Structures are given as structure tokens and as C-alpha cells.
Short mmCIF file of C-alpha atoms in Angstrom, two decimals:
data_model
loop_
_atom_site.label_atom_id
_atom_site.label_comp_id
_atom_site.label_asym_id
_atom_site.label_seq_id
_atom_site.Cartn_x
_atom_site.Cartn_y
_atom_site.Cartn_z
CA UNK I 1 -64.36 43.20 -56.99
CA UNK I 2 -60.85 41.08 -57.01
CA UNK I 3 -58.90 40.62 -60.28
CA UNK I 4 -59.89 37.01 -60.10
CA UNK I 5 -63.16 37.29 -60.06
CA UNK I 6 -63.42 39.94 -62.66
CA UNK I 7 -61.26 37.52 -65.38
CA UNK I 8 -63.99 34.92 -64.51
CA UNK I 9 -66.66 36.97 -65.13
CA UNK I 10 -65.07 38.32 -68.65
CA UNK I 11 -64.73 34.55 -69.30
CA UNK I 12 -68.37 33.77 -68.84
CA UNK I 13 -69.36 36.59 -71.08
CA UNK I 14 -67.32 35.04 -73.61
CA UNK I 15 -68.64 31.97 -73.65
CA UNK I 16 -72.11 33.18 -73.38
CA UNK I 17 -71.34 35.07 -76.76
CA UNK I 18 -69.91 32.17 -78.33
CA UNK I 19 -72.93 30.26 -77.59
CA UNK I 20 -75.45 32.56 -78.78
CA UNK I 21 -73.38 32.79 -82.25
CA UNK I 22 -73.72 29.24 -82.73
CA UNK I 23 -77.30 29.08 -82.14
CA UNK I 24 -77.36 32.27 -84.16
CA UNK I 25 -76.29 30.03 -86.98
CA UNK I 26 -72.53 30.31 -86.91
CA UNK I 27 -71.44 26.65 -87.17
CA UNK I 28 -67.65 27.01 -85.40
CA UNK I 29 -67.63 30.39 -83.67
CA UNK I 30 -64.28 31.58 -82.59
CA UNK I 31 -62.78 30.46 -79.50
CA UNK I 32 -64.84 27.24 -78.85
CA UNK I 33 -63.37 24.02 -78.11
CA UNK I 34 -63.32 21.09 -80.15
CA UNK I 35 -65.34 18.72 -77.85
CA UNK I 36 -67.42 21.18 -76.69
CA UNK I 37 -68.46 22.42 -80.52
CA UNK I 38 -68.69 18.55 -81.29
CA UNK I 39 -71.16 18.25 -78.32
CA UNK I 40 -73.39 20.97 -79.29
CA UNK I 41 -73.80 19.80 -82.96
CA UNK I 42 -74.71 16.42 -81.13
CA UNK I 43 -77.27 18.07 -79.12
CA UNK I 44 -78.53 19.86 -82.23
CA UNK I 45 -79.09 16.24 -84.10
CA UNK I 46 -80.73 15.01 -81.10
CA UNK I 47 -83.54 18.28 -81.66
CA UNK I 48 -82.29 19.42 -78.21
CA UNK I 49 -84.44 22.99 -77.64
CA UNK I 50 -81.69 25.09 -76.27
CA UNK I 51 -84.16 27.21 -74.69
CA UNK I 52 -86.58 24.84 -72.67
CA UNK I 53 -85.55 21.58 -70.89
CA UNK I 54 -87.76 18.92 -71.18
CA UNK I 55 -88.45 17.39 -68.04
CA UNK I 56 -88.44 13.69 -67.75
CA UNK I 57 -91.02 11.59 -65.92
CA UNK I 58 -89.32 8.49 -63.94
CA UNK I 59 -89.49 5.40 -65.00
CA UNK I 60 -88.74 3.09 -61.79
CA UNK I 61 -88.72 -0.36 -63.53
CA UNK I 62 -85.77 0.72 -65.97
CA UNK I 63 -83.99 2.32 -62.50
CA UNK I 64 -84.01 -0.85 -60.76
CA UNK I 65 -82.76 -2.80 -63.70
CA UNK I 66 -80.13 -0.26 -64.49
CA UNK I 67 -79.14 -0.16 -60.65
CA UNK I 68 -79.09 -4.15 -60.96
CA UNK I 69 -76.93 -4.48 -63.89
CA UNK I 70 -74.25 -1.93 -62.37
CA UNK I 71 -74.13 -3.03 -58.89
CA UNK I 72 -70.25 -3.32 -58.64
CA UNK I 73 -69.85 0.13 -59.70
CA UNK I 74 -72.29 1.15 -57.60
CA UNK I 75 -70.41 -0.63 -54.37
CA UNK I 76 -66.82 0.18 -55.09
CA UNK I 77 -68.25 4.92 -56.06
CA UNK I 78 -70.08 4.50 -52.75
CA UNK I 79 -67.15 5.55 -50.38
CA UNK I 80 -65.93 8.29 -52.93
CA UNK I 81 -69.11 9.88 -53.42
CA UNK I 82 -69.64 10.26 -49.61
CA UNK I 83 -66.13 12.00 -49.30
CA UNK I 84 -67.03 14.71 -51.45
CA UNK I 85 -69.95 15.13 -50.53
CA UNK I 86 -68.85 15.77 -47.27
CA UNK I 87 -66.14 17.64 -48.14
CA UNK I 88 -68.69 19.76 -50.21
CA UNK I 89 -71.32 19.67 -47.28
CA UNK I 90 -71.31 23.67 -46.82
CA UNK I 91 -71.67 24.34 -50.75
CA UNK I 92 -73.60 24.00 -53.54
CA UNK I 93 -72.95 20.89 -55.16
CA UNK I 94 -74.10 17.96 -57.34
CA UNK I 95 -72.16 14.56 -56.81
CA UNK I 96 -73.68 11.94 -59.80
CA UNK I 97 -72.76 8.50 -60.33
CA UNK I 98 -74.18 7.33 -63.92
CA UNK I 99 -74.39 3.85 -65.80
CA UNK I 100 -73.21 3.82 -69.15
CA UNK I 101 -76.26 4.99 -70.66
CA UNK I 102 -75.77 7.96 -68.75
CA UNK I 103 -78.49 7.21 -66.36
CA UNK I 104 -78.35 8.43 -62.81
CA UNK I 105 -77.76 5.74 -60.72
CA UNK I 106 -77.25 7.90 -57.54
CA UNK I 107 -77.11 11.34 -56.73
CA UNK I 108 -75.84 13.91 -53.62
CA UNK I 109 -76.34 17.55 -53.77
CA UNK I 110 -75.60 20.31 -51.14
CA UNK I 111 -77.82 22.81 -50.23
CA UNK I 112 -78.91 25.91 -52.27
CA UNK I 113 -80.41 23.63 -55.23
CA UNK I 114 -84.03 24.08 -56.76
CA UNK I 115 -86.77 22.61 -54.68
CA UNK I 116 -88.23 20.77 -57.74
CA UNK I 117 -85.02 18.19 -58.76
CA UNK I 118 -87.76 16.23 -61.05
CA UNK I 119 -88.09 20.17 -62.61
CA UNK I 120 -84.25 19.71 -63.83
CA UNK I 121 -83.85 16.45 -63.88
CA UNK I 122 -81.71 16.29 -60.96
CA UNK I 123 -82.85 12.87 -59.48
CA UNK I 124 -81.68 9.40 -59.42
CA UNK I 125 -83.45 7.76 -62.41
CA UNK I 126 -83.26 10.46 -64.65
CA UNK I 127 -81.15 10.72 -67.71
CA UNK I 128 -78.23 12.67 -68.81
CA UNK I 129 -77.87 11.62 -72.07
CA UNK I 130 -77.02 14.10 -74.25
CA UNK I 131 -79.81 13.17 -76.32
CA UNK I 132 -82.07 13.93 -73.64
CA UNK I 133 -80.76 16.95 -72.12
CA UNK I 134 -77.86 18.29 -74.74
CA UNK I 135 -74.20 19.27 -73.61
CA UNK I 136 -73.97 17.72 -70.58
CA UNK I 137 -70.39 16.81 -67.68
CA UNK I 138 -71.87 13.29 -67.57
CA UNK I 139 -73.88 12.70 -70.71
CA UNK I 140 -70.96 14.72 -73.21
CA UNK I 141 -67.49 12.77 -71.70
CA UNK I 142 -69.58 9.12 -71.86
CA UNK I 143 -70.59 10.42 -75.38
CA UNK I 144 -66.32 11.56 -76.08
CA UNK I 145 -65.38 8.76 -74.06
CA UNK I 146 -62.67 11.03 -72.21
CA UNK I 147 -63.19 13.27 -69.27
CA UNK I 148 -64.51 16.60 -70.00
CA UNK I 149 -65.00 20.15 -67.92
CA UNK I 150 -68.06 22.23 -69.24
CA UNK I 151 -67.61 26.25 -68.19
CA UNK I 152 -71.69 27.81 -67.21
CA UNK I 153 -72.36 28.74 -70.83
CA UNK I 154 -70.47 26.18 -72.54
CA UNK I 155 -74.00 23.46 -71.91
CA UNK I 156 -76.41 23.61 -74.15
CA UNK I 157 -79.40 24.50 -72.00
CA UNK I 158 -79.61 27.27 -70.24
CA UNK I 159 -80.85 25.53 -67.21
CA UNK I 160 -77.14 24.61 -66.47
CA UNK I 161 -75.25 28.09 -67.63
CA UNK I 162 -75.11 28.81 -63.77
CA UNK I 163 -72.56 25.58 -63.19
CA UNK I 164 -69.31 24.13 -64.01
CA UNK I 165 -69.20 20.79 -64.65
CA UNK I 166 -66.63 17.74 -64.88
CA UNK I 167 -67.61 14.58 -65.86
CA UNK I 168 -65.19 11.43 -65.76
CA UNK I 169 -65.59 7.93 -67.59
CA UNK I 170 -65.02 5.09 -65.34
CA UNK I 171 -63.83 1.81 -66.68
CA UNK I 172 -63.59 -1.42 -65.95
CA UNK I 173 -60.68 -3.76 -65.77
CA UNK I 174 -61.55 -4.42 -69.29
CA UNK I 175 -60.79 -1.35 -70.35
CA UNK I 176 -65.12 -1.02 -71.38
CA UNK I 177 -66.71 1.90 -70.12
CA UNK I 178 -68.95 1.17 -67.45
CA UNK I 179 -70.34 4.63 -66.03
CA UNK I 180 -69.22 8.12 -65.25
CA UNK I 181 -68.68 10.29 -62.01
CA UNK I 182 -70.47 13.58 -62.40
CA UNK I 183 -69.00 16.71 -59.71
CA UNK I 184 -70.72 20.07 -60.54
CA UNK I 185 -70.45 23.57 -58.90
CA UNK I 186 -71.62 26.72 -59.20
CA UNK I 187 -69.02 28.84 -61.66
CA UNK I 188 -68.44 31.96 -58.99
CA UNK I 189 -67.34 28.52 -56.80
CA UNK I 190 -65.78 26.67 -59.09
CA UNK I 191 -62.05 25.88 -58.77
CA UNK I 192 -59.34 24.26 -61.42
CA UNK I 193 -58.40 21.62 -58.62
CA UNK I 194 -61.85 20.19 -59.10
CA UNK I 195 -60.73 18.52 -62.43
CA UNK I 196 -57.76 16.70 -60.68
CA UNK I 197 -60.12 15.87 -57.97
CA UNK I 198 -62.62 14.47 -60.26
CA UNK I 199 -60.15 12.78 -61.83
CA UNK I 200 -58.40 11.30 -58.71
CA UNK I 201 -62.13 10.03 -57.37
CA UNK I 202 -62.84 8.73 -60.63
CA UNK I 203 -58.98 6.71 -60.81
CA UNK I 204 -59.82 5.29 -57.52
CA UNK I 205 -63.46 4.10 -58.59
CA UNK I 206 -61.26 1.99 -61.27
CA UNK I 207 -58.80 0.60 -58.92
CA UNK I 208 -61.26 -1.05 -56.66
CA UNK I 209 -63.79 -2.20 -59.29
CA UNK I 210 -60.19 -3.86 -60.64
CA UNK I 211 -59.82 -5.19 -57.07
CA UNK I 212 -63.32 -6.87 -57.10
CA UNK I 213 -63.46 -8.25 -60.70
CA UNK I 214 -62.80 -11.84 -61.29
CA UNK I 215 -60.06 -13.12 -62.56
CA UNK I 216 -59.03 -14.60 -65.93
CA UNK I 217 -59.01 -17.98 -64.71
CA UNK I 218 -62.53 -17.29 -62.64
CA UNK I 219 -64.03 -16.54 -65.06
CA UNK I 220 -62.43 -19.17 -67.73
CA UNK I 221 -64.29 -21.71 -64.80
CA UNK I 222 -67.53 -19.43 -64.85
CA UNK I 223 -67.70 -19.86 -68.77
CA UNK I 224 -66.51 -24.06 -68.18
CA UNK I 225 -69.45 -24.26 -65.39
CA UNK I 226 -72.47 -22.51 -67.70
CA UNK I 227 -71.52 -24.64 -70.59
CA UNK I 228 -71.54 -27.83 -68.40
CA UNK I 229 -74.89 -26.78 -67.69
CA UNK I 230 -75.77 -25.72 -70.98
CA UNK I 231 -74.61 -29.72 -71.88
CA UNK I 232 -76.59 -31.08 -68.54
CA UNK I 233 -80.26 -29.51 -69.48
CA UNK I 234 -79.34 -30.54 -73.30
CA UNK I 235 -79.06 -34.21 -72.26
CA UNK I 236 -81.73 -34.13 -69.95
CA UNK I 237 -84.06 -32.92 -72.39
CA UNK I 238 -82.69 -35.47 -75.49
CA UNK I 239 -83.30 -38.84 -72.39
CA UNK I 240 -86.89 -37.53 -71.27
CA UNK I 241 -87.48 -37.53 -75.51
CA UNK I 242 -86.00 -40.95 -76.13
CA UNK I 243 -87.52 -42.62 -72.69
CA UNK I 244 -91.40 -41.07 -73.69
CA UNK I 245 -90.64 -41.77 -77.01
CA UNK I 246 -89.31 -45.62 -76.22
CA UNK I 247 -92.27 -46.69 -73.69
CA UNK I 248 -94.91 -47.14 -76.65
CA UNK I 249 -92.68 -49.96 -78.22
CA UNK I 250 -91.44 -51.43 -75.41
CA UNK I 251 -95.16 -52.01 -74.39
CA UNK I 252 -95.96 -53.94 -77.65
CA UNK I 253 -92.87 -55.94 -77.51
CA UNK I 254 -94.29 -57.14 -74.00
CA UNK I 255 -97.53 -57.74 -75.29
CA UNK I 256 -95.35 -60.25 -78.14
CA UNK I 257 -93.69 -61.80 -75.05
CA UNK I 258 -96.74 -62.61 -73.38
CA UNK I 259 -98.13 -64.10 -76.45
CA UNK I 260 -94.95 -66.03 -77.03
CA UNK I 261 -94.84 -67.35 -73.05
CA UNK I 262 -98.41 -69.10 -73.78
CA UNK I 263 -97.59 -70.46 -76.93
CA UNK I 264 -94.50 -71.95 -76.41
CA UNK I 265 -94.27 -75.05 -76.95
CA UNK I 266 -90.84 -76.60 -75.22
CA UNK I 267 -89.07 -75.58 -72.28
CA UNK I 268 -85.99 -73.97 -74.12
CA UNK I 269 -87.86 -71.48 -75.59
CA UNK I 270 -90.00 -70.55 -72.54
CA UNK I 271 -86.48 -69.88 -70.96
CA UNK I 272 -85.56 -67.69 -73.85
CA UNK I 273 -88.64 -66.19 -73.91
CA UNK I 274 -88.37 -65.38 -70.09
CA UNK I 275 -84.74 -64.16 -70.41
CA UNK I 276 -85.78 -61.58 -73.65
CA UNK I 277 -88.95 -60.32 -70.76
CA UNK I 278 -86.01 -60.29 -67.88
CA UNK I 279 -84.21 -57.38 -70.23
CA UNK I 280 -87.35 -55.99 -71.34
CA UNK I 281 -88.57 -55.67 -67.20
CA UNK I 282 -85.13 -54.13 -67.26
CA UNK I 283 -85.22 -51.57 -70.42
CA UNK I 284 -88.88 -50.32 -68.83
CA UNK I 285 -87.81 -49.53 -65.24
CA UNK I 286 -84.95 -47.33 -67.24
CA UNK I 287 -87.38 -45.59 -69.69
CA UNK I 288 -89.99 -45.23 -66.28
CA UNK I 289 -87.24 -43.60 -63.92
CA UNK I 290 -85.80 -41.57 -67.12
CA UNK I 291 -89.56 -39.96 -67.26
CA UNK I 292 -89.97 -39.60 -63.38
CA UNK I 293 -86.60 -37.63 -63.49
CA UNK I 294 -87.39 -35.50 -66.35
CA UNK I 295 -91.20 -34.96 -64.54
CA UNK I 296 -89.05 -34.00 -60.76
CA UNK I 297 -87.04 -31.71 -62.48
CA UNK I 298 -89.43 -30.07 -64.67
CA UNK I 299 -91.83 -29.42 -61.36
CA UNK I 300 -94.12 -31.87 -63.00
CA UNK I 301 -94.25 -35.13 -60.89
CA UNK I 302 -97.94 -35.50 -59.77
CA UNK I 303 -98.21 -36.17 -55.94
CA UNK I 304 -101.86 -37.36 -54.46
CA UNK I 305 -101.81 -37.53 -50.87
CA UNK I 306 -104.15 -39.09 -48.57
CA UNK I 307 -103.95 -40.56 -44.93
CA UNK I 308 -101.87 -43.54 -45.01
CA UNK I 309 -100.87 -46.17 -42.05
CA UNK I 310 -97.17 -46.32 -42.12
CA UNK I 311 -97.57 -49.75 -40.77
CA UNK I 312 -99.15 -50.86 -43.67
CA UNK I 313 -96.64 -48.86 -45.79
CA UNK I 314 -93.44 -50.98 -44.60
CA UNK I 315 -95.45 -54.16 -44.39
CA UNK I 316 -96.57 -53.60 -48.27
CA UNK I 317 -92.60 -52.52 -49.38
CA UNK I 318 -91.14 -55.60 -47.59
CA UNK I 319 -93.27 -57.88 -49.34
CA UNK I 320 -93.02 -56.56 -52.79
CA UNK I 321 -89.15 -57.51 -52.22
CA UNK I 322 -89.04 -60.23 -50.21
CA UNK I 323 -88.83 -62.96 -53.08
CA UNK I 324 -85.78 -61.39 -54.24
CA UNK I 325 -84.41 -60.94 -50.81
CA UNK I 326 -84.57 -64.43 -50.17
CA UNK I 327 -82.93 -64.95 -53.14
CA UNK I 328 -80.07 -63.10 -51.66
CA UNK I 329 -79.95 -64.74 -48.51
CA UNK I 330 -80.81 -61.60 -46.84
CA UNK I 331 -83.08 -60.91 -44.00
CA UNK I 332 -85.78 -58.37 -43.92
CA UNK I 333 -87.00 -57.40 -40.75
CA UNK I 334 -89.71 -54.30 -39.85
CA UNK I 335 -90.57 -52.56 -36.73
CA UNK I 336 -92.67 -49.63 -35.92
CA UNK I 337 -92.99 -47.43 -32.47
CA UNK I 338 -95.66 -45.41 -34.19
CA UNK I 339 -98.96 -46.24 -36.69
CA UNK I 340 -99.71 -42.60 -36.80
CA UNK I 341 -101.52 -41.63 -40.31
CA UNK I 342 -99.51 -39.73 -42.87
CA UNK I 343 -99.70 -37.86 -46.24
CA UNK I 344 -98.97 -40.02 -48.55
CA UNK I 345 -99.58 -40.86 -52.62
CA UNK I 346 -98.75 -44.54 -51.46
CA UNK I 347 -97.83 -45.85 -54.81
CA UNK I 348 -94.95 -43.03 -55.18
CA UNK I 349 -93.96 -43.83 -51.44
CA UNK I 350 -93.51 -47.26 -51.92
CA UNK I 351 -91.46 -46.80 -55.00
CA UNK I 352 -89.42 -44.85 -52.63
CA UNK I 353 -88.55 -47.77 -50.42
CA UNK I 354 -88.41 -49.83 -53.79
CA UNK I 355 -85.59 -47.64 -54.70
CA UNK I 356 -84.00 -47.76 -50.96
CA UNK I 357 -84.54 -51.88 -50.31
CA UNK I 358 -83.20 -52.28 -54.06
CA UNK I 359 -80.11 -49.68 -53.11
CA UNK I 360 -79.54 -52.29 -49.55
CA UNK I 361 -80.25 -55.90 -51.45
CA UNK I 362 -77.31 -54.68 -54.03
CA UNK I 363 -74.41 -53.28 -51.19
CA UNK I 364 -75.64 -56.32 -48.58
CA UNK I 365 -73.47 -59.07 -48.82
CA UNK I 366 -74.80 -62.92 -48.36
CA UNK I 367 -76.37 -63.63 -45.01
CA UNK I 368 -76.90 -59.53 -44.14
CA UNK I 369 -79.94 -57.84 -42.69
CA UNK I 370 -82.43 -55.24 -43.80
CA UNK I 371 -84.72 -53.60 -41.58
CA UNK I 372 -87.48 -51.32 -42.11
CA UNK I 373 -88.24 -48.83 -39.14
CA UNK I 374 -91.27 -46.04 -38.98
CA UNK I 375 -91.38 -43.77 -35.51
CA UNK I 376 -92.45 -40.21 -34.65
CA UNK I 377 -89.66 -37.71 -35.43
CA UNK I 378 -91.94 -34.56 -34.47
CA UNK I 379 -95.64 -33.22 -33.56
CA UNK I 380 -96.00 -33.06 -37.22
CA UNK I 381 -93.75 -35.65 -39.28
CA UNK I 382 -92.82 -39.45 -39.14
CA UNK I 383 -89.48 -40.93 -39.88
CA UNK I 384 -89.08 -43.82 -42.13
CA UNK I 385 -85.69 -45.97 -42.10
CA UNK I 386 -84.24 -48.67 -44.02
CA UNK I 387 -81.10 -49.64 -42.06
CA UNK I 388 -78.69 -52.20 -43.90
CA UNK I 389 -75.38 -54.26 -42.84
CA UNK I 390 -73.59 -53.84 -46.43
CA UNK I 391 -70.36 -52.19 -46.77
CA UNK I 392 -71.53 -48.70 -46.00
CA UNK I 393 -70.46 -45.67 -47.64
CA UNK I 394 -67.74 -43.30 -47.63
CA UNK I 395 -67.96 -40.10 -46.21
CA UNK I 396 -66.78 -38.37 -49.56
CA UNK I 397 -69.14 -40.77 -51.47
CA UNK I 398 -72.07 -40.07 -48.76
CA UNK I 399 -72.33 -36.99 -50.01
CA UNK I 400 -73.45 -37.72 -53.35
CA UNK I 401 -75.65 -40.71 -53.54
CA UNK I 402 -78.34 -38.71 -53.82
CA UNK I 403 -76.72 -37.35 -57.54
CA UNK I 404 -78.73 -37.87 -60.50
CA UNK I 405 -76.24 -40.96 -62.46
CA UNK I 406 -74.06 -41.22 -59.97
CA UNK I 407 -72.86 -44.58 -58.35
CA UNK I 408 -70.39 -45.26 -55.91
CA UNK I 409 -69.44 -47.98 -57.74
CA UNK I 410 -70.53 -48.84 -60.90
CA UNK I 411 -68.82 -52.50 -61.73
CA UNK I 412 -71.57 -55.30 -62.16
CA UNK I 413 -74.25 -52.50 -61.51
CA UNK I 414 -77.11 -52.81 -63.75
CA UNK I 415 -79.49 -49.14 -62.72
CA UNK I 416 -78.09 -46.09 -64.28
CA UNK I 417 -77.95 -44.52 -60.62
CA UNK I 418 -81.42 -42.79 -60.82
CA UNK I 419 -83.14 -44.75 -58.16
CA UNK I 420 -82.11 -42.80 -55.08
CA UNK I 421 -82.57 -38.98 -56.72
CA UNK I 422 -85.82 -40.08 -57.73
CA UNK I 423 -86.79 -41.01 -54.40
CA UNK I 424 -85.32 -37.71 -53.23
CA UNK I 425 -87.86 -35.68 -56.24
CA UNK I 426 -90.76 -38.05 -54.58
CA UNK I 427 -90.07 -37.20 -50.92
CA UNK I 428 -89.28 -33.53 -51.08
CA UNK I 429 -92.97 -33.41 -53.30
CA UNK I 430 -94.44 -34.49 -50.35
CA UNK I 431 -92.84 -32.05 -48.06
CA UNK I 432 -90.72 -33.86 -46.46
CA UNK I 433 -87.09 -34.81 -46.39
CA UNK I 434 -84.51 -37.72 -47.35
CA UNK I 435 -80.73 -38.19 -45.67
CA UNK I 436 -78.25 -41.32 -45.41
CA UNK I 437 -75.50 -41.84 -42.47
CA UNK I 438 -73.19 -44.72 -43.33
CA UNK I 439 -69.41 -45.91 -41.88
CA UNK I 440 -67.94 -48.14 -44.23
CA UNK I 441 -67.85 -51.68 -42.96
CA UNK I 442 -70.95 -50.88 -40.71
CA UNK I 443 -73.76 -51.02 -43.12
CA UNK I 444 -75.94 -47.65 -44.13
CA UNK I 445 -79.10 -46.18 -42.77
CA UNK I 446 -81.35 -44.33 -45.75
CA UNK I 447 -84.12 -41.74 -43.52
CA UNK I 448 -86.85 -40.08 -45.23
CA UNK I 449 -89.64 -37.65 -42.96
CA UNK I 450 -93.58 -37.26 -44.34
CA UNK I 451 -96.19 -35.44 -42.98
CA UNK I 452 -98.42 -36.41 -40.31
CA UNK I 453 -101.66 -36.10 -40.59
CA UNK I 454 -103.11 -33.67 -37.86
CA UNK I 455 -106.89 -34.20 -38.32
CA UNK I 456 -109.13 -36.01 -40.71
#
């Protein structure tokens, strides 16, 4: 028997002595170190049995989560685990990787290991806490937070005399603790170079979890982008309140304007009368479009389809706004290559091409032409146009007409720039789609797809 080998046995006797005196009763028996003595009197508190290991039973829910919430550890340990593993292939050997909770997020062992891992809680999912399993590598240097080497006897249970092992903190760019590498071997095997390895694997674990974190300024934007949010859903909330909340007096003052337009009894104050119902006409289409908004982003705009003639679809949208085309000097114009049935709740469809002929009578200067279009797009859908000779649209403004509040130009613009996202909410709750193409100078063409109806 070599020298060394003899030493290292004398050492493990020693320890094993030292243990049994503390459970004996001796609270610091000679010899024992600091963090290891600290660890034990943990274990104690925790009503460890230093005799018997309780096995765990998995719990796959909390696994997933843990393995969820420490995904970037997880990606940049990865490489080093499966070097020394390798490098270990021929040897007993437990590699662990452990969120800091000390659960096991993964785990590679060599050969040579008991056939029942649930039996010692070697598996990924278990936990190696020290209040779940004493004086533990892992559990005992995320407990210290500094990296620790536990010698066969120096563990708690005796289910673990038989190995050495080193267990590392890893930390973020922080400086927080975020998990721990785990590298145990069995003590006739065990080395001194496997605390500088441990060491080294755990330093590089750091270094490319550094790499991959954000930056100060990323996540100064991150924090600047939730609150925006935060401010978005607050105000959306606070207008579909105030627009419910508005429609039941806005409906009695129009009852007191149609009582005051048949009892008037000059000409001035019909006019007055007419110009207070103009506003009022005005304030409702608001308070209506606020509520549709609210209702398409809540999930909870109502949609009642049945087979509709496209046809008679254009025809009915045309007329509706033909008065105030005229008005304009505009010409509206309609032509349809196809009468083929869709899905439709026609009421919310033609508020669509409300919203669309309003959007083209507004951006159409004097003397300009409107023209509604239906034709088959494919087997199952049918396209719907309203093509305008305005002033068309920017490509960088293209892009976001469809924005709740947004206009491209707001000056002399009386909507609050709703009328197009709604129309968006009511076409994508039929299953369809809504796009624009526009050049400036060249006028704009708004497209919109429903369903065609297959059989009846």
C-alpha cells in the first residue's frame, strides 16, 4: 500500500472520529473546520437524521419552473459540464448544476453509481438543500456563500462518507448568487486539482453568463418599455370607464335636443339647436369607438356572422356616405368581379368601410375619386377595397395607420385616430385580414379579406 494512500486513509479515519464525537454530543470536536462544524449544526437545526436519508419524491411542476427561471445559467454551464464529464467518462463521478435553492437543475454521473438515483437523491429535480439532505458540496457553499470541499466523512449523512465533494457558487454579473456547480468523486479518487478545476469551470460559468446579460442601458429601456405599458393599459382602462360611463348622459341630452328641434320656434334657434346635436353626433361616435376599442382589446367585441352578398355590402356603405361625399365634391364609384356569399356580422362590416370611406373623404382633395371594389382573393376568402386619389401615405407613416391614436396628421382632424384600429379589431374577429399600400401623391388603397362561405 503506497505512502499516499495510507496518509489518506489515516485522514478518513480522522474525520470519521471527529464526526462521531459530534454526534456523540461534543459540540466543536478537535480538528474540524469552521464551515464544516457550522454546516453540521445547520443540519442539526434542520432535524437532519444523520443516520437515514430521506428520500425525496419529485415534484416535476416545481422542476420545470425552477429550470424556467434559470435558463441562462443553464445555457452558458452546458458546455462546461460536458467537458468534465467527458474528461471524467472512465470514473466515478457526479457533475451537478443547481439553482439557488439548491435544486438540481441537471445532473451527469459516470459509471459505478447506485442503480436507484431517486434512492439518494441523485436526480435532476431533487434537492440539495442542506435542509433536506444536511452537509452537503452544493447545498453547504450556497448556504456559506463561498466555495467549499467536503472530505467522505466530513457530510453529514452517511450516504455520502464514500465521496469528496466541491461545490462552487456561481454569480451573476450582479454579483447575486444564482446557482452552484457541484463535482464529486469517490475519496480513494479524489485529487487536490479538483478544487482549482471546480473553481476554473465555475469562473468560466460567470464570464459567459456576464457575456449574455444585458446591459445597464438595456435594461434602463426594458424598465422605460414595461412602465410605458404599465401607463398604456392604465389609460386604456380610465377611457373605456369614462366612455361607458359618458354614453347614459349623452343619450338624455339627445333626447333634450330632439325635444328642443320640435319646439323651436324661429330659425336661429333651430340652427343652434342643430349645431349643439352636430357636437353631440360628434361626442357619441368618440364615447362608441372608445367602448369598441376597450371591447377588441379585452377579447370582448361580439361578432355574429351570417352569409352576406358583398354586393349588397358595398352598395349599402356607399350610400350611407354618399350625402357627405357629395358634399365634398368627391366621386364614389363601386365595382364587383365576384357576389360570392361571405361571413359577415354586416352591421360591424359596414362600420368597417364607415371607418375606411370616412379615412378617404378626409385625405381626398376636391374633385377626387373613391371606389369600392369586392373580388375573389382565394377558394376560401373575398377581398374588399376602398381605393382613393388623396395624397397617399408615407412609407414610414404606412406603417402605422393602423395604431390605436395615431394620425398622420392631426391639424384640422376632428377623430381621435381610432377609426382604422377598430376596423382592424372588427376584421381580424372575423378571421380575416386588413392592409393599406399607398405612394404619396398617388392616392391609398385600404384591403380587408372575409371568409367565404363554402356551403349553406
Amino acid at each position: 500500500m503506497s505512502q499516499d494512500t495510507l496518509l489518506r486513509a489515516a485522514c478518513l479515519r480522522d474525520l470519521a472520529t471527529t464526526r462521531d464525537r459530534y454526534l456523540a454530543g461534543d459540540p466543536a470536536p478537535p480538528s474540524v473546520r469552521p464551515v464544516v462544524l457550522a454546516s453540521w449544526e445547520r443540519s442539526r437545526v434542520y432535524g437532519i437524521d444523520p443516520h437515514a436519508l430521506r428520500v425525496q419524491d419529485p415534484d416535476p411542476e416545481r422542476f420545470r419552473h425552477s429550470r424556467h427561471q434559470s435558463r441562462a445559467l443553464m445555457e452558458a454551464a452546458e458546455p462546461f459540464l460536458e467537458v468534465v464529464h467527458q474528461t471524467l467518462a472512465d470514473e466515478p463521478h457526479v457533475v451537478a448544476l443547481a439553482d439557488p435553492h439548491a435544486m438540481i437543475l441537471r445532473l451527469l454521473s459516470g459509471p459505478d453509481l447506485p442503480r436507484d438515483p431517486a434512492g439518494t437523491n441523485t436526480f435532476e429535480g431533487a434537492s440539495w438543500h442542506e435542509q433536506d439532505i444536511g452537509c452537503n458540496g452544493v447545498g453547504t457553499c450556497l448556504a456559506s456563500g463561498e466555495p467549499v470541499m467536503l472530505i467522505g466523512p466530513e457530510h453529514f449523512q452517511p450516504s455520502f462518507v464514500g465521496w469528496t465533494c466541491v461545490g462552487v457558487p456561481a454569480r451573476g454579473s450582479d454579483g447575486q448568487v444564482v446557482g452552484a456547480l457541484g463535482l464529486s468523486i469517490p475519496n480513494e479518487q479524489a485529487r487536490a486539482h479538483a478544487w482549482g478545476w471546480a473553481l476554473s469551470v465555475a469562473q468560466g460559468i460567470e464570464a459567459r453568463l456576464a457575456r449574455s446579460a444585458p446591459r445597464p442601458e438595456e435594461l434602463e429601456l426594458r424598465g422605460a418599455y414595461e412602465k410605458a405599458r404599465q401607463a398604456v393599459r392604465e389609460r386604456d382602462h380610465m377611457l373605456a370607464v369614462v366612455s361607458h360611463d359618458l354614453r347614459n348622459p349623452l343619450n338624455t341630452i339627445g333626447m333634450a335636443m330632439t325635444l328642443l328641434l320640435s319646439e323651436a320656434s324661429d330659425e336661429r334657434k333651430r340652427e343652434q339647436a342643430r349645431a349643439i346635436q352636430r357636437c353631440l353626433d360628434q361626442m357619441t361616435r368618440l364615447t362608441d369607438d372608445l367602448v369598441d376599442v376597450a371591447k377588441i382589446e379585452s377579447g370582448g367585441l361580439r361578432i355574429v356572422p351570417a352569409p352576406c352578398s358583398p354586393r349588397a355590402l358595398a352598395q349599402a356603405a356607399v350610400q350611407s356616405i354618399d350625402a357627405r361625399a357629395g358634399s365634398e365634391s368627391l366621386t364614389i364609384r363601386t365595382g364587383a368581379t365576384t357576389d360570392r356569399p361571405v361571413w359577415a356580422d354586416r352591421e360591424r362590416v359596414l362600420q368597417v368601410f364607415s371607418n375606411l370611406l370616412s379615412n378617404a373623404i378626409e385625405h381626398t382633395p376636391e374633385g377626387g375619386t373613391i371606389t369600392v371594389r369586392t373580388q375573389d382573393e382565394e377558394p376560401d376568402r373575398v377581398l374588399f377595397s376602398v381605393h382613393d386619389t388623396g395624397h397617399g401615405i408615407s412609407p414610414d407613416q404606412l406603417t402605422r395607420v393602423f395604431d390605436r391614436f395615431w394620425q398622420a396628421d392631426r391639424a384640422g382632424r376632428a377623430g381621435a385616430g381610432l377609426g382604422l384600429s377598430i376596423a382592424r379589431g372588427i376584421v381580424e374577429g372575423h378571421g380575416g385580414r386588413i392592409w393599406a399600400d399607398s405612394e404619396p401623391g398617388r392616392g391609398s388603397t385600404f384591403y380587408f379579406t372575409l371568409p367565404a362561405v363554402t356551403s349553406v
